[in-house]
Structures are given as structure tokens and as C-alpha cells.
Amino acid sequence: MSKLRIALITFIFVLVTLVIPLVLLLAFVDANNLSVYIVVFGVMFFGSIGFLLAMLFKTKSDIKEQIEEIKVQNAAIAFRLAEMKKQAKTQEQNNQTKVDETEKKENFDDFQ
């Protein structure tokens, strides 16, 4: 999700949960009625906490997905390195046998 989209969603959330109820409350409720204000601000407060928790759980799930993806990539890299080591070892053994064969030929040529 792009940063602009996250900022837009956050702005809309703040507008919906904080500003609109406050404007409606100030417009339609008598200022002497304190219990209505307490209820509205309580709803706004717990709504904000709910939004933060939802974002926290979303971030946690995103991190878990990224960790799983990294594990898969690490396994692929480890497999590739193991194959490269095997190829290097085989190539080294082939080179060693070629060197041994050339030494045998040289030794045989020395006797003639």
C-alpha cells in the first residue's frame, strides 16, 4: 500500500471518528448535557484505539508474510550455493585427475 493511500485512509478515519461527531454534537446537543459529550468522546477514543489495533495487526501480518518470503529465498540461495560447491568440488577432482594423468605420462616418458 502506498504512503499516500495510507495517509488518505488515516485522514478519512480521523474525519469520520473525530471531526464529524464533534460537529454534530456541538450543533445538536445542549452544552449543559455533559453525559452526551462523555459518551461521544468515549466512542471516538475507543474507535481510535480500535483503528490503531487494526493497523498493528495488519502490520504484524505483513511482517510475517515478508519473513516467510525471506525464508523461501534463503532456502533457494542455500540450495544454489550447495550446488555450486558440488560443482566446484567435482571440477577440482577432474582437474586433479588430469594432473595425475599428465604426471604419469611424464614419468612414463622419462623411462624411454
PDB file of C-alpha atoms in Angstrom:
ATOM      1  CA  MET A   1       0.000   0.000   0.000  1.00  0.00           C
ATOM      2  CA  SER A   2       1.445   3.371  -0.939  1.00  0.00           C
ATOM      3  CA  LYS A   3       2.153   6.007   1.672  1.00  0.00           C
ATOM      4  CA  LEU A   4      -0.315   8.400   0.060  1.00  0.00           C
ATOM      5  CA  ARG A   5      -3.102   5.850   0.303  1.00  0.00           C
ATOM      6  CA  ILE A   6      -2.288   5.143   3.961  1.00  0.00           C
ATOM      7  CA  ALA A   7      -2.293   8.883   4.711  1.00  0.00           C
ATOM      8  CA  LEU A   8      -5.628   9.301   2.928  1.00  0.00           C
ATOM      9  CA  ILE A   9      -7.208   6.411   4.835  1.00  0.00           C
ATOM     10  CA  THR A  10      -5.907   7.822   8.127  1.00  0.00           C
ATOM     11  CA  PHE A  11      -7.244  11.285   7.305  1.00  0.00           C
ATOM     12  CA  ILE A  12     -10.676   9.893   6.392  1.00  0.00           C
ATOM     13  CA  PHE A  13     -10.706   7.830   9.591  1.00  0.00           C
ATOM     14  CA  VAL A  14      -9.882  10.866  11.726  1.00  0.00           C
ATOM     15  CA  LEU A  15     -12.505  12.889   9.918  1.00  0.00           C
ATOM     16  CA  VAL A  16     -15.178  10.239  10.418  1.00  0.00           C
ATOM     17  CA  THR A  17     -14.409   9.365  14.030  1.00  0.00           C
ATOM     18  CA  LEU A  18     -13.385  12.702  15.479  1.00  0.00           C
ATOM     19  CA  VAL A  19     -14.499  15.731  13.498  1.00  0.00           C
ATOM     20  CA  ILE A  20     -17.950  14.748  12.239  1.00  0.00           C
ATOM     21  CA  PRO A  21     -19.259  13.556  15.658  1.00  0.00           C
ATOM     22  CA  LEU A  22     -17.828  16.651  17.319  1.00  0.00           C
ATOM     23  CA  VAL A  23     -19.535  18.973  14.830  1.00  0.00           C
ATOM     24  CA  LEU A  24     -22.832  17.098  15.153  1.00  0.00           C
ATOM     25  CA  LEU A  25     -22.520  17.125  18.911  1.00  0.00           C
ATOM     26  CA  LEU A  26     -21.866  20.848  19.092  1.00  0.00           C
ATOM     27  CA  ALA A  27     -24.676  21.576  16.652  1.00  0.00           C
ATOM     28  CA  PHE A  28     -27.472  19.494  18.178  1.00  0.00           C
ATOM     29  CA  VAL A  29     -26.738  18.940  21.881  1.00  0.00           C
ATOM     30  CA  ASP A  30     -27.072  21.456  24.657  1.00  0.00           C
ATOM     31  CA  ALA A  31     -23.717  22.346  26.193  1.00  0.00           C
ATOM     32  CA  ASN A  32     -25.092  21.635  29.676  1.00  0.00           C
ATOM     33  CA  ASN A  33     -25.703  17.965  28.911  1.00  0.00           C
ATOM     34  CA  LEU A  34     -22.290  16.543  29.922  1.00  0.00           C
ATOM     35  CA  SER A  35     -23.193  12.848  29.654  1.00  0.00           C
ATOM     36  CA  VAL A  36     -23.694  13.071  25.882  1.00  0.00           C
ATOM     37  CA  TYR A  37     -20.266  14.623  25.478  1.00  0.00           C
ATOM     38  CA  ILE A  38     -18.693  11.876  27.594  1.00  0.00           C
ATOM     39  CA  VAL A  39     -20.363   9.148  25.530  1.00  0.00           C
ATOM     40  CA  VAL A  40     -19.375  10.690  22.198  1.00  0.00           C
ATOM     41  CA  PHE A  41     -15.776  11.308  23.217  1.00  0.00           C
ATOM     42  CA  GLY A  42     -15.627   7.774  24.638  1.00  0.00           C
ATOM     43  CA  VAL A  43     -16.799   6.342  21.320  1.00  0.00           C
ATOM     44  CA  MET A  44     -14.267   8.483  19.483  1.00  0.00           C
ATOM     45  CA  PHE A  45     -11.475   7.390  21.836  1.00  0.00           C
ATOM     46  CA  PHE A  46     -12.230   3.679  21.607  1.00  0.00           C
ATOM     47  CA  GLY A  47     -12.725   3.984  17.850  1.00  0.00           C
ATOM     48  CA  SER A  48      -9.245   5.468  17.561  1.00  0.00           C
ATOM     49  CA  ILE A  49      -7.760   2.703  19.682  1.00  0.00           C
ATOM     50  CA  GLY A  50      -9.569   0.113  17.554  1.00  0.00           C
ATOM     51  CA  PHE A  51      -8.123   1.653  14.408  1.00  0.00           C
ATOM     52  CA  LEU A  52      -4.626   1.590  15.871  1.00  0.00           C
ATOM     53  CA  LEU A  53      -5.006  -2.057  16.869  1.00  0.00           C
ATOM     54  CA  ALA A  54      -6.290  -2.963  13.401  1.00  0.00           C
ATOM     55  CA  MET A  55      -3.278  -1.251  11.823  1.00  0.00           C
ATOM     56  CA  LEU A  56      -0.989  -3.059  14.286  1.00  0.00           C
ATOM     57  CA  PHE A  57      -2.399  -6.470  13.364  1.00  0.00           C
ATOM     58  CA  LYS A  58      -2.163  -5.641   9.666  1.00  0.00           C
ATOM     59  CA  THR A  59       1.476  -4.635  10.065  1.00  0.00           C
ATOM     60  CA  LYS A  60       2.149  -7.810  12.026  1.00  0.00           C
ATOM     61  CA  SER A  61       0.657  -9.977   9.268  1.00  0.00           C
ATOM     62  CA  ASP A  62       2.668  -8.071   6.634  1.00  0.00           C
ATOM     63  CA  ILE A  63       5.863  -8.712   8.588  1.00  0.00           C
ATOM     64  CA  LYS A  64       5.041 -12.424   8.895  1.00  0.00           C
ATOM     65  CA  GLU A  65       4.475 -12.652   5.131  1.00  0.00           C
ATOM     66  CA  GLN A  66       7.797 -10.941   4.457  1.00  0.00           C
ATOM     67  CA  ILE A  67       9.602 -13.274   6.855  1.00  0.00           C
ATOM     68  CA  GLU A  68       8.131 -16.314   5.098  1.00  0.00           C
ATOM     69  CA  GLU A  69       9.208 -14.899   1.746  1.00  0.00           C
ATOM     70  CA  ILE A  70      12.733 -14.339   3.065  1.00  0.00           C
ATOM     71  CA  LYS A  71      12.852 -17.917   4.379  1.00  0.00           C
ATOM     72  CA  VAL A  72      11.948 -19.229   0.930  1.00  0.00           C
ATOM     73  CA  GLN A  73      14.579 -17.024  -0.679  1.00  0.00           C
ATOM     74  CA  ASN A  74      17.190 -18.160   1.851  1.00  0.00           C
ATOM     75  CA  ALA A  75      16.403 -21.790   1.115  1.00  0.00           C
ATOM     76  CA  ALA A  76      16.798 -21.180  -2.607  1.00  0.00           C
ATOM     77  CA  ILE A  77      20.085 -19.369  -2.052  1.00  0.00           C
ATOM     78  CA  ALA A  78      21.378 -22.138   0.212  1.00  0.00           C
ATOM     79  CA  PHE A  79      20.447 -24.777  -2.382  1.00  0.00           C
ATOM     80  CA  ARG A  80      22.192 -22.796  -5.132  1.00  0.00           C
ATOM     81  CA  LEU A  81      25.337 -22.422  -3.005  1.00  0.00           C
ATOM     82  CA  ALA A  82      25.358 -26.137  -2.218  1.00  0.00           C
ATOM     83  CA  GLU A  83      25.103 -26.942  -5.918  1.00  0.00           C
ATOM     84  CA  MET A  84      27.917 -24.520  -6.717  1.00  0.00           C
ATOM     85  CA  LYS A  85      30.115 -26.160  -4.055  1.00  0.00           C
ATOM     86  CA  LYS A  86      29.375 -29.583  -5.511  1.00  0.00           C
ATOM     87  CA  GLN A  87      30.266 -28.387  -8.989  1.00  0.00           C
ATOM     88  CA  ALA A  88      33.450 -26.764  -7.733  1.00  0.00           C
ATOM     89  CA  LYS A  89      34.445 -29.930  -5.878  1.00  0.00           C
ATOM     90  CA  THR A  90      33.744 -32.093  -8.951  1.00  0.00           C
ATOM     91  CA  GLN A  91      35.674 -29.717 -11.174  1.00  0.00           C
ATOM     92  CA  GLU A  92      38.573 -29.750  -8.715  1.00  0.00           C
ATOM     93  CA  GLN A  93      38.591 -33.536  -8.697  1.00  0.00           C
ATOM     94  CA  ASN A  94      38.549 -33.603 -12.512  1.00  0.00           C
ATOM     95  CA  ASN A  95      41.464 -31.182 -12.608  1.00  0.00           C
ATOM     96  CA  GLN A  96      43.333 -33.296 -10.061  1.00  0.00           C
ATOM     97  CA  THR A  97      42.832 -36.479 -12.113  1.00  0.00           C
ATOM     98  CA  LYS A  98      44.047 -34.671 -15.259  1.00  0.00           C
ATOM     99  CA  VAL A  99      47.152 -33.513 -13.395  1.00  0.00           C
ATOM    100  CA  ASP A 100      47.752 -37.073 -12.148  1.00  0.00           C
ATOM    101  CA  GLU A 101      47.405 -38.447 -15.697  1.00  0.00           C
ATOM    102  CA  THR A 102      49.855 -35.912 -17.102  1.00  0.00           C
ATOM    103  CA  GLU A 103      52.326 -36.772 -14.310  1.00  0.00           C
ATOM    104  CA  LYS A 104      52.028 -40.468 -15.150  1.00  0.00           C
ATOM    105  CA  LYS A 105      52.642 -39.768 -18.825  1.00  0.00           C
ATOM    106  CA  GLU A 106      55.671 -37.649 -17.987  1.00  0.00           C
ATOM    107  CA  ASN A 107      57.029 -40.377 -15.725  1.00  0.00           C
ATOM    108  CA  PHE A 108      56.499 -42.987 -18.419  1.00  0.00           C
ATOM    109  CA  ASP A 109      58.215 -40.780 -20.991  1.00  0.00           C
ATOM    110  CA  ASP A 110      61.222 -40.398 -18.689  1.00  0.00           C
ATOM    111  CA  PHE A 111      61.948 -44.110 -18.919  1.00  0.00           C
ATOM    112  CA  GLN A 112      62.060 -44.183 -22.720  1.00  0.00           C
TER     113      GLN A 112
END
